Coordinates of C-alpha atoms in Angstrom, one line a residue:
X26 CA -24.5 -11.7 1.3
X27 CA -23.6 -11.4 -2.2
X28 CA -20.3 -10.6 -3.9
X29 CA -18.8 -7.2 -3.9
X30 CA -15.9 -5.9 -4.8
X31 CA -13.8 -2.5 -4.5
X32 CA -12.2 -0.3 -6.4
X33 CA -10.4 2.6 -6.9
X34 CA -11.8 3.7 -10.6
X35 CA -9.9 7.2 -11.0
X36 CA -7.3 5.1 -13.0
X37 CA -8.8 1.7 -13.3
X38 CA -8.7 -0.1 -17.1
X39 CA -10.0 -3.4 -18.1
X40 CA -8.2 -6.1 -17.8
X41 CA -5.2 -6.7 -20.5
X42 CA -2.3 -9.3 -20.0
X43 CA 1.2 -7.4 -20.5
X44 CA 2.5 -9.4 -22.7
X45 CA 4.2 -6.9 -25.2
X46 CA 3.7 -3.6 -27.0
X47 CA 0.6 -3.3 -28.1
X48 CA -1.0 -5.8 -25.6
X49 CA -4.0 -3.8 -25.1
X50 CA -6.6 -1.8 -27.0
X51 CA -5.8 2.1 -26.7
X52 CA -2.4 0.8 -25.2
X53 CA -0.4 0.3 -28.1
X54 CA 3.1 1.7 -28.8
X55 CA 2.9 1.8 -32.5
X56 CA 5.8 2.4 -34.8
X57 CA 6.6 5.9 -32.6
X58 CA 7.6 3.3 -30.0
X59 CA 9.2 1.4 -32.2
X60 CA 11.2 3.7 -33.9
X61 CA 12.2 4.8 -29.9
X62 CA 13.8 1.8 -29.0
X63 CA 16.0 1.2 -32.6
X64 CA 17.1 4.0 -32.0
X65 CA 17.9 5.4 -28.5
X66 CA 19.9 2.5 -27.4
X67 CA 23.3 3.9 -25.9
X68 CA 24.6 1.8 -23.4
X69 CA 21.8 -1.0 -23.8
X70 CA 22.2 -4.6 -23.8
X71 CA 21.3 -6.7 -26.5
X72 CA 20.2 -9.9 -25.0
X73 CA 19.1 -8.6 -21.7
X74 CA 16.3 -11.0 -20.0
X75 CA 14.6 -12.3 -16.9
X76 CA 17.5 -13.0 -14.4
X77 CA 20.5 -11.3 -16.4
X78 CA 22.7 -8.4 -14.6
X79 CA 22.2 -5.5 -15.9
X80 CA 25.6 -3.8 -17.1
X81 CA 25.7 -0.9 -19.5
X82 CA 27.8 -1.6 -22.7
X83 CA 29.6 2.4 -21.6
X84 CA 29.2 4.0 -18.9
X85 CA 25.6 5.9 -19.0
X86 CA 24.0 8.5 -16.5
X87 CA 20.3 9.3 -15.2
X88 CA 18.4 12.2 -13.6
X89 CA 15.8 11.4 -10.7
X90 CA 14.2 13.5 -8.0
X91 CA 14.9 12.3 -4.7
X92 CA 13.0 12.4 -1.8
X93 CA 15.6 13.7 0.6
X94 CA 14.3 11.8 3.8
X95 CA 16.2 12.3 7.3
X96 CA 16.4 8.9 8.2
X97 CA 18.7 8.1 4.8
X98 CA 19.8 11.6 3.6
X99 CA 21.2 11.4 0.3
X100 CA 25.2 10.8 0.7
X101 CA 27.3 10.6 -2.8
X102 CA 30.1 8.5 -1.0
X103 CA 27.3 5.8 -0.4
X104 CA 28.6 2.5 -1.3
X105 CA 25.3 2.0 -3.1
X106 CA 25.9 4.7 -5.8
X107 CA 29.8 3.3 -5.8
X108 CA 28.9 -0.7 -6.9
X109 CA 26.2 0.8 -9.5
X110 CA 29.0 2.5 -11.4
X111 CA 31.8 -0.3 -10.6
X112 CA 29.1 -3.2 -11.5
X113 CA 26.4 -1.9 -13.8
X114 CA 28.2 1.3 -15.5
X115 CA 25.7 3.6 -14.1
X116 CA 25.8 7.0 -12.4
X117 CA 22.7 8.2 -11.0
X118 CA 22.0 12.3 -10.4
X119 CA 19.7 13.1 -8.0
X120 CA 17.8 16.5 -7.6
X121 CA 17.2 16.9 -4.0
X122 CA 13.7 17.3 -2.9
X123 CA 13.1 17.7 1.2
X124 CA 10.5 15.5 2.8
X125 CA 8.8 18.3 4.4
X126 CA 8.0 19.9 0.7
X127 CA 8.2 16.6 -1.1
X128 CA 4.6 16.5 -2.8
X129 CA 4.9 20.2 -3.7
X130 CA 8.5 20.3 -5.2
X131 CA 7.4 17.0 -7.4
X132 CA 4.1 19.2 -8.8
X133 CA 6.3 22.1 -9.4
X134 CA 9.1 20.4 -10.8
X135 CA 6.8 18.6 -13.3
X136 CA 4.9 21.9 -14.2
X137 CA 7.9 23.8 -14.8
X138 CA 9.0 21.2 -17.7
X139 CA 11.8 20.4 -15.7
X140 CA 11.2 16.9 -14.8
X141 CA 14.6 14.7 -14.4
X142 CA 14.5 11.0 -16.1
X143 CA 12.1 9.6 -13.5
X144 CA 10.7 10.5 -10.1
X145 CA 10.0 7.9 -7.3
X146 CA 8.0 7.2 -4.6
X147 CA 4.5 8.4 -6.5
X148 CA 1.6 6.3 -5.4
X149 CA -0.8 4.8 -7.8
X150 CA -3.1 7.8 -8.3
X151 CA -0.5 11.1 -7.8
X152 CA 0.0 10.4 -11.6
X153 CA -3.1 11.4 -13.0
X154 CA -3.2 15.1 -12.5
X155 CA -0.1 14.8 -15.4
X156 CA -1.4 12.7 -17.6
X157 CA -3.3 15.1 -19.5
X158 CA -0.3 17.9 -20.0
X159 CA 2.0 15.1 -21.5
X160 CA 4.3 15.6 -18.8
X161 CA 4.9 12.1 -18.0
X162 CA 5.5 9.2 -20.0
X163 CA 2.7 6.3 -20.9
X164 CA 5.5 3.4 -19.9
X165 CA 3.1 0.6 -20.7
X166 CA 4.0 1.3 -24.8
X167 CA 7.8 0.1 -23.2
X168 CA 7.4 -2.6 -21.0
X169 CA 8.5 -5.1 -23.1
X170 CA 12.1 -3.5 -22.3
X171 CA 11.6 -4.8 -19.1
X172 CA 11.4 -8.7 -18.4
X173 CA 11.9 -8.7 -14.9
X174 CA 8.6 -6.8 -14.8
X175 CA 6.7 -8.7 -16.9
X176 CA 7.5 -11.7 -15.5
X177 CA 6.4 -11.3 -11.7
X178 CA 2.9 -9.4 -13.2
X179 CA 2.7 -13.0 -15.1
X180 CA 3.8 -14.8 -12.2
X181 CA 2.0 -13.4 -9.1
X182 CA -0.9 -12.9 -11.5
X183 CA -1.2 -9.1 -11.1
X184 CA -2.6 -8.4 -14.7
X185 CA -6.2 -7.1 -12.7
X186 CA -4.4 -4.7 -10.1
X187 CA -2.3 -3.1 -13.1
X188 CA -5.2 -2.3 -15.2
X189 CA -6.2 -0.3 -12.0
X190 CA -3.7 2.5 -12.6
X191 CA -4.7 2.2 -16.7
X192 CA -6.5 5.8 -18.0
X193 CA -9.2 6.1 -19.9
X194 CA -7.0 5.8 -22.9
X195 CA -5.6 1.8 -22.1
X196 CA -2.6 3.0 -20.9
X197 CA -0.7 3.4 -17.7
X198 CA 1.8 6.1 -16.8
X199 CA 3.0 4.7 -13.4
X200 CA 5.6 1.5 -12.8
X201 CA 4.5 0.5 -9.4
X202 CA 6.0 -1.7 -6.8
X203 CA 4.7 -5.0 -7.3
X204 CA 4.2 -7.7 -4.3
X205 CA 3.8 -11.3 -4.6
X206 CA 1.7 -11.2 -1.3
X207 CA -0.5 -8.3 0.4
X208 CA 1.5 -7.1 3.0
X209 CA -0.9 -6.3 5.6
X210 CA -0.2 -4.9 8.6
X211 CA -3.0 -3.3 10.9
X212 CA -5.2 -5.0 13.5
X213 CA -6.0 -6.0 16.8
X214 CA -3.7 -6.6 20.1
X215 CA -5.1 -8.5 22.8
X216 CA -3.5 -8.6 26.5
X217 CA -2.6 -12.7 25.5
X218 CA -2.0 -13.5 29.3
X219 CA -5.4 -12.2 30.0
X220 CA -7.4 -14.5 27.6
X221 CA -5.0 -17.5 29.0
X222 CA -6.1 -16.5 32.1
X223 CA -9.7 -16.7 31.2
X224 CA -9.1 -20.1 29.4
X225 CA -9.6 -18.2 25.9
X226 CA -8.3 -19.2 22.7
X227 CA -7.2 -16.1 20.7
X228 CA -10.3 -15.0 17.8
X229 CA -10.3 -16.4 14.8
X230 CA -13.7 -14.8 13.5
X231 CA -15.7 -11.4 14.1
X232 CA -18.1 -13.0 16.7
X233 CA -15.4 -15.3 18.3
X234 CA -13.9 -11.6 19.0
X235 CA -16.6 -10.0 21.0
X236 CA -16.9 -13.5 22.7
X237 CA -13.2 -12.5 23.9
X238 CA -14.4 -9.0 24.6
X239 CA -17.3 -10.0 26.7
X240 CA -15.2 -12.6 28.3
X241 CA -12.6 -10.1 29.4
X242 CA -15.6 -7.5 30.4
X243 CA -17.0 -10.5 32.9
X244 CA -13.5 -10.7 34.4
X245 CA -12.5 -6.8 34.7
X246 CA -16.2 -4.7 34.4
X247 CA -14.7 -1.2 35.5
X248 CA -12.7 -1.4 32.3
X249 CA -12.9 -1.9 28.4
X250 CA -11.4 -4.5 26.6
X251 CA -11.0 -2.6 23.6
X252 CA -10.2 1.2 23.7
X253 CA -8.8 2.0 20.2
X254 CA -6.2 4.3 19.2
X255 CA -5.9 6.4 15.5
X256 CA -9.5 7.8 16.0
X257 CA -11.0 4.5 14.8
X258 CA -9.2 4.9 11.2
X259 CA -7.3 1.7 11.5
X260 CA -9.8 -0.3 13.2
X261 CA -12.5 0.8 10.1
X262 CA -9.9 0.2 7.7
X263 CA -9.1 -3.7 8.6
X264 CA -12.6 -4.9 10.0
X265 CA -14.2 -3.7 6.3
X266 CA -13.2 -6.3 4.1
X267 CA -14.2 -9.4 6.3
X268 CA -17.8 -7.9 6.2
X269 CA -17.4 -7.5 2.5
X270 CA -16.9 -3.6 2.2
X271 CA -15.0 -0.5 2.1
X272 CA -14.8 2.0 5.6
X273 CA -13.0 5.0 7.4
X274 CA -11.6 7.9 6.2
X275 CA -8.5 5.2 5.1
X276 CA -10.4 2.8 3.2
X277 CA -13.3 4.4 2.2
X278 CA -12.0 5.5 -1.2
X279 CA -13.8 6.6 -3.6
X280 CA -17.1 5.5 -2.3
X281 CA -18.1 2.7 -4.7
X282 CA -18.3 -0.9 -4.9
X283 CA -18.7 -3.6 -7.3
X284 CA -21.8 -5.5 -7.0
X285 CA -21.2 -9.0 -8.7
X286 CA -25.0 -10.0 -8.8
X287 CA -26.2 -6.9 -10.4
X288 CA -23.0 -6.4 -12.6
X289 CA -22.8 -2.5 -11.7
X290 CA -21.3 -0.4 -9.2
X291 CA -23.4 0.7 -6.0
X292 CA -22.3 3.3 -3.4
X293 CA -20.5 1.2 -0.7
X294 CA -22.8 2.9 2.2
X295 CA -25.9 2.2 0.8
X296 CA -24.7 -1.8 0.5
X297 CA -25.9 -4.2 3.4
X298 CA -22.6 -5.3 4.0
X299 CA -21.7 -1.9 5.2
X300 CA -24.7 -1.7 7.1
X301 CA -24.1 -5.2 9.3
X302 CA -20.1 -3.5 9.7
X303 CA -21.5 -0.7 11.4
X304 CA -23.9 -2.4 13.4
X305 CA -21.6 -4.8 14.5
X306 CA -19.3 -1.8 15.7
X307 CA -22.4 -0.2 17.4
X308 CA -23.0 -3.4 19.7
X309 CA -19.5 -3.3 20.6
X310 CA -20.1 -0.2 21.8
X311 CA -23.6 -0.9 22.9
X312 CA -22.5 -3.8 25.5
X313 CA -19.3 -1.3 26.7
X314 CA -17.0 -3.7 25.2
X315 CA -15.1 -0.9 23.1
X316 CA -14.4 2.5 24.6
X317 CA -17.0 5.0 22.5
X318 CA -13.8 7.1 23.2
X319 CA -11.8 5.1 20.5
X320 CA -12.5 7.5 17.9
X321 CA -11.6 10.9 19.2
X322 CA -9.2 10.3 21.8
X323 CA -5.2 10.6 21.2
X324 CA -2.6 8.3 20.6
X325 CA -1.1 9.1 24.3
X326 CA -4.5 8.6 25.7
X327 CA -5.7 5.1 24.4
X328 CA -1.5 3.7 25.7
X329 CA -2.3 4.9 28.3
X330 CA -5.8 3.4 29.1
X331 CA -3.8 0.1 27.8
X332 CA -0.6 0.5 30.4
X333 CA -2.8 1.3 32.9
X334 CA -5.5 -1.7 32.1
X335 CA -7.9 0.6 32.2
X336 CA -8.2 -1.4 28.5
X337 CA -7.0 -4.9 27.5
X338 CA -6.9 -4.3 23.6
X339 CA -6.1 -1.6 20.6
X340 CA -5.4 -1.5 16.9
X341 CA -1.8 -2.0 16.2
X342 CA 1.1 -2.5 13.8
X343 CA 4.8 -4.3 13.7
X344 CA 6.1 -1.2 15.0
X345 CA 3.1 -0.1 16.7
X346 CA 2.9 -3.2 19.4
X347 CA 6.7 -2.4 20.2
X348 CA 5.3 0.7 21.3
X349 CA 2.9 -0.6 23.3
X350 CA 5.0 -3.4 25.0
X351 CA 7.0 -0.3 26.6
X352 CA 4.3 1.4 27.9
X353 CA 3.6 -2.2 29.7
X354 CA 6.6 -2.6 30.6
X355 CA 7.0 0.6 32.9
X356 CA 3.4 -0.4 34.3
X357 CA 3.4 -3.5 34.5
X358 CA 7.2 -4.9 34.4
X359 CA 8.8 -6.8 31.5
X360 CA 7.5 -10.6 31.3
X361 CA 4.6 -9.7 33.7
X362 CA 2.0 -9.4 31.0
X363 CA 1.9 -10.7 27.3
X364 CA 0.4 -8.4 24.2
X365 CA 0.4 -9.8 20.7
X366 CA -1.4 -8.8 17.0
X367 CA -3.7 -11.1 16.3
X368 CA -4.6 -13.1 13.0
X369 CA -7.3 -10.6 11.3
X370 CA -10.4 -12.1 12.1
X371 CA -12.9 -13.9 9.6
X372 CA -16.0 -12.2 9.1
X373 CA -19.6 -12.8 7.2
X374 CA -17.8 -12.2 4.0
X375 CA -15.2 -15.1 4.7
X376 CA -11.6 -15.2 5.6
X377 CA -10.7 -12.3 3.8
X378 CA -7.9 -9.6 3.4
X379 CA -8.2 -5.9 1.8
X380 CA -5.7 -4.1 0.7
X381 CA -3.6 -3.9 -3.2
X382 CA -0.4 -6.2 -3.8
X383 CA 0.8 -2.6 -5.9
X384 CA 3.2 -0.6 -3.8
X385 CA 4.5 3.2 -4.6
X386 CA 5.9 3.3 -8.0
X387 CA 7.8 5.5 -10.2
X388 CA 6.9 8.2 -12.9
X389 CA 9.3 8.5 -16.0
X390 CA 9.3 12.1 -17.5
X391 CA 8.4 11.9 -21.1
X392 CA 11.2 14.1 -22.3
X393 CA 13.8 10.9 -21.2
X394 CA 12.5 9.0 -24.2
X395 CA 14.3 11.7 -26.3
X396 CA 17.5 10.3 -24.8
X397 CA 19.8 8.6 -26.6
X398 CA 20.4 5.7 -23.6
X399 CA 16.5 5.5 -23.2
X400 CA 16.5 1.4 -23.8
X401 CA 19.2 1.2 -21.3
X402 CA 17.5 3.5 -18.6
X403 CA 14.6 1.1 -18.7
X404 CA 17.0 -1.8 -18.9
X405 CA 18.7 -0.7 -15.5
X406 CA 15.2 0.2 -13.7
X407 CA 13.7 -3.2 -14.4
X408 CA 17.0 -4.9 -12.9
X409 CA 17.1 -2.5 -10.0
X410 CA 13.6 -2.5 -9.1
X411 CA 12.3 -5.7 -10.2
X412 CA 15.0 -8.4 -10.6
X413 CA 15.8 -10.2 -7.6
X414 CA 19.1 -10.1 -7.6
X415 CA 18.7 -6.1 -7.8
X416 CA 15.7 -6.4 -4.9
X417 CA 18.1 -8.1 -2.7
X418 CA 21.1 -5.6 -3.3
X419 CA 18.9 -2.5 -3.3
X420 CA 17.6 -3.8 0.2
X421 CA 20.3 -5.7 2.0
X422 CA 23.5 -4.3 0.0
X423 CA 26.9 -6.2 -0.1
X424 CA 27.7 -9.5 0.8
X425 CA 30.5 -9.8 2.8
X426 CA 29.8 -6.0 3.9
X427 CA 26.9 -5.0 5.0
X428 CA 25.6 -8.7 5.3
X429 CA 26.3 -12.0 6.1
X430 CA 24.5 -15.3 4.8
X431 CA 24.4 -17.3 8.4
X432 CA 22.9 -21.0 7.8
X433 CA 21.2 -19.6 4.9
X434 CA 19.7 -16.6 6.1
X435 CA 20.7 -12.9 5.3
X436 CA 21.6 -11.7 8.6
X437 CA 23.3 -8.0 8.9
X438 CA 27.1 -7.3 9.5
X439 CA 28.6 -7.5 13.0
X440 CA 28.6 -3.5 12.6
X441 CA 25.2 -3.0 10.5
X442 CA 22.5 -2.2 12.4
X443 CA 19.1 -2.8 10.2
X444 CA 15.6 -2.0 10.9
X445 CA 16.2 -3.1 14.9
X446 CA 19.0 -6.0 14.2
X447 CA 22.1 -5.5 15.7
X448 CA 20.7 -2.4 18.0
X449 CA 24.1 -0.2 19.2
X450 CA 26.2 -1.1 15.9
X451 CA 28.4 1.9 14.8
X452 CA 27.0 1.7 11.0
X453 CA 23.2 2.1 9.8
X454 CA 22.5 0.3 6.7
X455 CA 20.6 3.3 5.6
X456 CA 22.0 6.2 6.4
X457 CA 25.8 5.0 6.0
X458 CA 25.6 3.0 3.2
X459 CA 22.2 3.7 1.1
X460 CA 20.5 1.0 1.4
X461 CA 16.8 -0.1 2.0
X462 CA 16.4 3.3 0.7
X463 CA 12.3 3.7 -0.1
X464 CA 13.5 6.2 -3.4
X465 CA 15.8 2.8 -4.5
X466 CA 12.9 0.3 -3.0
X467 CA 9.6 0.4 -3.8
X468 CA 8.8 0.5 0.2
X469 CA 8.3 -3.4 0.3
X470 CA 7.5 -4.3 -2.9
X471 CA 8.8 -7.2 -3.4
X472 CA 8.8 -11.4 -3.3
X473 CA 7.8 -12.5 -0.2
X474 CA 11.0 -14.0 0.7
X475 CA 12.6 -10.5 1.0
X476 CA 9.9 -8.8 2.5
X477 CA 9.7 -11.4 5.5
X478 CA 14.0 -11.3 5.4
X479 CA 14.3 -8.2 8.0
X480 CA 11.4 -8.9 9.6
X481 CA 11.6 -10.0 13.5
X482 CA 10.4 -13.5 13.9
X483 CA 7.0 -13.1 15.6
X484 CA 6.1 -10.7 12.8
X485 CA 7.4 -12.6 10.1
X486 CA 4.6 -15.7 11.7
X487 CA 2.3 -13.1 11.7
X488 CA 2.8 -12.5 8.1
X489 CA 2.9 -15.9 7.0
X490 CA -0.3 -16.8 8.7
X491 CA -1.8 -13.5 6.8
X492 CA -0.6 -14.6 3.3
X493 CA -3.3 -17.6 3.4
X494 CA -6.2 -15.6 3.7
X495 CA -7.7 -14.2 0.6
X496 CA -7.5 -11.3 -1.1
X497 CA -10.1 -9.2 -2.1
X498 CA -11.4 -9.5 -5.7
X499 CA -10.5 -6.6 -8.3
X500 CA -13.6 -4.8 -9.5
X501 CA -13.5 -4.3 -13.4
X502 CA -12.3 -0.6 -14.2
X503 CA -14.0 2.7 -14.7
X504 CA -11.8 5.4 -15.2
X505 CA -13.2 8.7 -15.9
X506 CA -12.2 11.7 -18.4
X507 CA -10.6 14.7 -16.7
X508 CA -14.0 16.5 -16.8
X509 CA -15.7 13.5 -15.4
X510 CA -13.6 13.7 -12.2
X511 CA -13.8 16.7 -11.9
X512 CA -17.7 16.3 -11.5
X513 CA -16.9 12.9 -9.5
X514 CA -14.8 15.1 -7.1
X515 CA -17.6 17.6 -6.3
X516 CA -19.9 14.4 -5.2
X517 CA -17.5 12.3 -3.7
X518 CA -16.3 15.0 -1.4
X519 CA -19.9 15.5 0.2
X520 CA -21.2 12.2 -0.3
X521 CA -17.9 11.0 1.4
X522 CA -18.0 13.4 4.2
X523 CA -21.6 12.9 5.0
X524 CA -20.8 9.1 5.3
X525 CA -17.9 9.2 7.2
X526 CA -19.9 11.3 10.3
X527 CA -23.3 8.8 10.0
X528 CA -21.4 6.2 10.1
X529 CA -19.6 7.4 13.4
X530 CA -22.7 8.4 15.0
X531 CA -24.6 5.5 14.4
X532 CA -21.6 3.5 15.7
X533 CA -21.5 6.0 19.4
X534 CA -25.5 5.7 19.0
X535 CA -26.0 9.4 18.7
X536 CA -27.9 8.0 15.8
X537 CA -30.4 5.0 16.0
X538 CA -29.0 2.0 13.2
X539 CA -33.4 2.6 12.6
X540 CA -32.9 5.6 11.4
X541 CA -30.7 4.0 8.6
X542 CA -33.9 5.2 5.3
X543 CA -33.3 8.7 6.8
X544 CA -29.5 8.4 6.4
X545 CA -30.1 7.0 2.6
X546 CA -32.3 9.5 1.8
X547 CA -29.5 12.0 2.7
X548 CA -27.3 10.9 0.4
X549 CA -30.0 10.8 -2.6
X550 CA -30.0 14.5 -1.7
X551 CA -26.3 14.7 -1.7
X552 CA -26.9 13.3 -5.3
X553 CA -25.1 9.8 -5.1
X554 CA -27.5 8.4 -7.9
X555 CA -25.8 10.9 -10.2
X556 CA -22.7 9.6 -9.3
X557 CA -22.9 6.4 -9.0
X558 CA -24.2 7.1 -12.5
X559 CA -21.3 8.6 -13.4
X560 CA -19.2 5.8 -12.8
X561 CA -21.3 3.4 -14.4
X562 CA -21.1 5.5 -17.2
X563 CA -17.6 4.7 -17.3
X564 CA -16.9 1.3 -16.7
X565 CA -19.6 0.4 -19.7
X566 CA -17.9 3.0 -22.1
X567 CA -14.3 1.3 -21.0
X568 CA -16.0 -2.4 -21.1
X569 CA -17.2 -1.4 -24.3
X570 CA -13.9 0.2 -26.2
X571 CA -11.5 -2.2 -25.0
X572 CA -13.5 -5.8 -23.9

């Protein structure tokens, strides 16, 4: 098969180290930017680098809209708003904003003009739609205010994925969470007892997994060994890459897919990667290995085929499987039975893993650069959200307080209970203290050292054993004008929609995988040459101005 890639090109940019103002082509501060950061430097520090504390020179303040969540509703008397103004001289002021009405109260906020300093928790792409207005700020003319930053895009070599949230003009306008590993999460559990039962080993690739399925049919043929939960979403979403495409109304995207060979972008359905993914779900299917049921049936349903082995497998997560192990437990009895995730299987495309090491980010209104302490508000976000020493405090607090260090791991207080450690504990590290707060933490952005530092030990393996597989490739940008998405939307929408029910039926075998031409020919109908087109249009245009 050859090389492909994916992409999400609404934002994309070609590649550009971030190496200083004015690293790239249509990116450049210029001497506006310059002139910003002689001047608006109340409260900065001078010498402030890679690994320094950041500590105001007076005592400085900053607006942010805060997504007021239930599981860490915003306290003042948190003793993580207390050590920012004892230790780095800042106040923060948040503008509440409910969960429920989040998305909402950020668009209106925004449109009003009334933006505070920055707003967290936007995911690469919620920025575009305020791009155009000049509502929000095009941080990449400031990074070079932020070391920390710079230094783990340099270091985890992230330089492709942030040219993904670049617009058309070079720049970006969102500072996202950055990972030093993907941090997958989704994909199979297998009944482990039953495949030691049968003398199997668990799946390594695709095929070795319907071995496992047809072993466990041989052994128990009035059930299904795999009877999925999520409507299929999850499965799509993690079986995609190995075959070397993009799938399910989670990973579909925008619909495109970088074609190394022919050096252009092809619509991912049409690809024959994406064919051999869904006609290795339809033999599945086919030989009553998977439960055709897996992708309309509820959550409560599929549990309850598993507790009642009616089903030996579903599509899971760290949380997920938890789930799942109580359902077993009341069926089956605890210790009577063994369910684990499994390693993501190989497939034709190798031992691959989808996904983006950029997490949720955070959007900085473009009034704040009018503020005199501007240099120090970017001085304080790069230490909070990308140092590691303010990673660490942001997610596991106080030393001492609402952790211990025991034989050299970071372990919670006697009376901190933390993401399932120390269950029954008076205190919650999140709602009593502020901490591993996702409008303070980029969810788990993060080195991989902190990310696998809460995490139980089985999932923490799990995670390690992820990390060696390879990520996908980054396809080369092609982001479009705002009246060029707005044609793109108009296609995508049907082209998507159309795909997303052939693919389902030819996967059930309402539709015969023979009937594929006919399927193509609907979506030459539904006009995907003109916008495939369209994004080709793009990437060349961007390719050419800025190569």
């Amino acid at each position: 098969m050859t090389t492909k890639r994916r992409t999400t090109f609404g934002t994309a940019a070609a590649m550009c180290l971030v190496v200083g103002l004015g690293a790239c082509s249509g990116g450049d501060s210029g001497e506006e930017a310059e002139e910003v950061v002689s001047e608006k430097n109340l409260g900065a520090m001078q010498d402030y680098g890679v690994g320094d504390t950041f500590k105001a020179t007076e005592p400085v303040s900053f607006s942010l809209l805060y997504r007021d969540h239930p599981n860490y509703p915003n306290n003042p008397d948190w003793l993580f708003y207390q050590k920012l103004r004892e230790q780095q001289g800042v106040t923060l002021e948040p503008t509440l904003a409910p969960l429920s009405d989040w998305e909402q109260r950020r668009s209106l906020v925004i449109g009003a003009g009334d933006a505070p300093d920055f707003i967290p928790v936007t995911y690469p792409g919620q920025e575009t739609p305020y791009v155009a207005s000049g509502a929000i700020l095009a941080v990449s003319d400031y990074v070079d205010l932020m070391p920390n930053f710079k230094d783990k895009v340099a270091k985890w070599e992230l330089e492709d994925e942030l040219d993904t949230l670049r617009q058309e003009d070079g720049k970006f306008y969102l500072l996202p969470g950055l990972l030093e590993n993907l941090r997958p999460d989704y994909t199979p559990a297998l009944r482990t007892d039953v495949l030691e039962q049968l003398g199997l080993q668990q799946p390594t690739t695709w095929d070795e997994f319907r071995d496992v399925l047809r072993a466990v049919k041989q052994a128990h043929p009035d059930a299904y060994p795999f009877s999925d939960r999520w409507e299929g979403k999850a499965l799509l979403n993690y079986v995609d890459a190995p075959f070397g495409t993009a799938a399910g109304e989670w990973g579909f995207g925008q619909g495109v897919t970088w074609d190394e060979d022919a050096g252009e972008y092809v619509f991912t359905a049409t690809t024959d990667e994406y064919k051999a993914m869904v006609e290795y779900l339809h033999g599945l299917v086919a030989e009553g290995l998977m439960d055709p049921e897996s992708f309309t049936q509820s959550d409560e349903a599929a549990l309850a085929k598993l507790a009642n082995q009616q089903s030996y497998g579903i599509s899971t997560n760290s949380q997920e499987v938890l789930g799942a192990r109580t359902a077993l437990d009341e069926t089956l009895g605890a210790g009577n039975y063994g369910l684990s995730k499994i390693v993501l299987p190989a497939g034709p495309a190798g031992d691959v893993v989808g996904g983006t090491q950029l997490e949720n980010g955070l959007m900085i209104s473009s009034d704040a650069v009018e503020n005199d302490d501007f240099v120090a508000m970017m001085q304080f976000i790069d230490w909070l959200y990308y140092s590691d020493e303010g990673l660490e405090f942001s997610k596991w607090g106080v030393e001492g307080t609402t952790y211990d260090v025991v034989d050299g791991k970071r372990a919670p207080a006697a009376d901190v209970t933390f993401t399932g450690l120390n269950p029954g504990a008076p205190k919650a590290m999140q709602k009593d203290f502020g901490f591993f707060n996702g409008v303070y933490l980029f969810a788990s952005g993060s080195t991989q050292e902190l990310v696998l530092s809460n995490l139980y030990e089985e999932e923490a393996t799990w995670q390690q054993a992820m990390a060696e597989k390879e990520p996908e490739p980054v396809a080369p940008p092609a982001p479009l004008s705002e009246g060029e998405r707005e044609q793109a939307s108009l296609y995508q929408t049907a082209l998507t929609d159309l795909t997303l029910q052939a693919t389902l039926q030819f996967i059930l075998g309402q539709r015969d995988i023979a009937d594929w031409d006919a399927f193509e020919a609907e979506l030459e109908a539904a006009n995907v040459a003109a916008y495939v087109d369209l994004v080709n249009a793009a990437q060349k245009r961007y390719a050419e101005k800025n190569g």
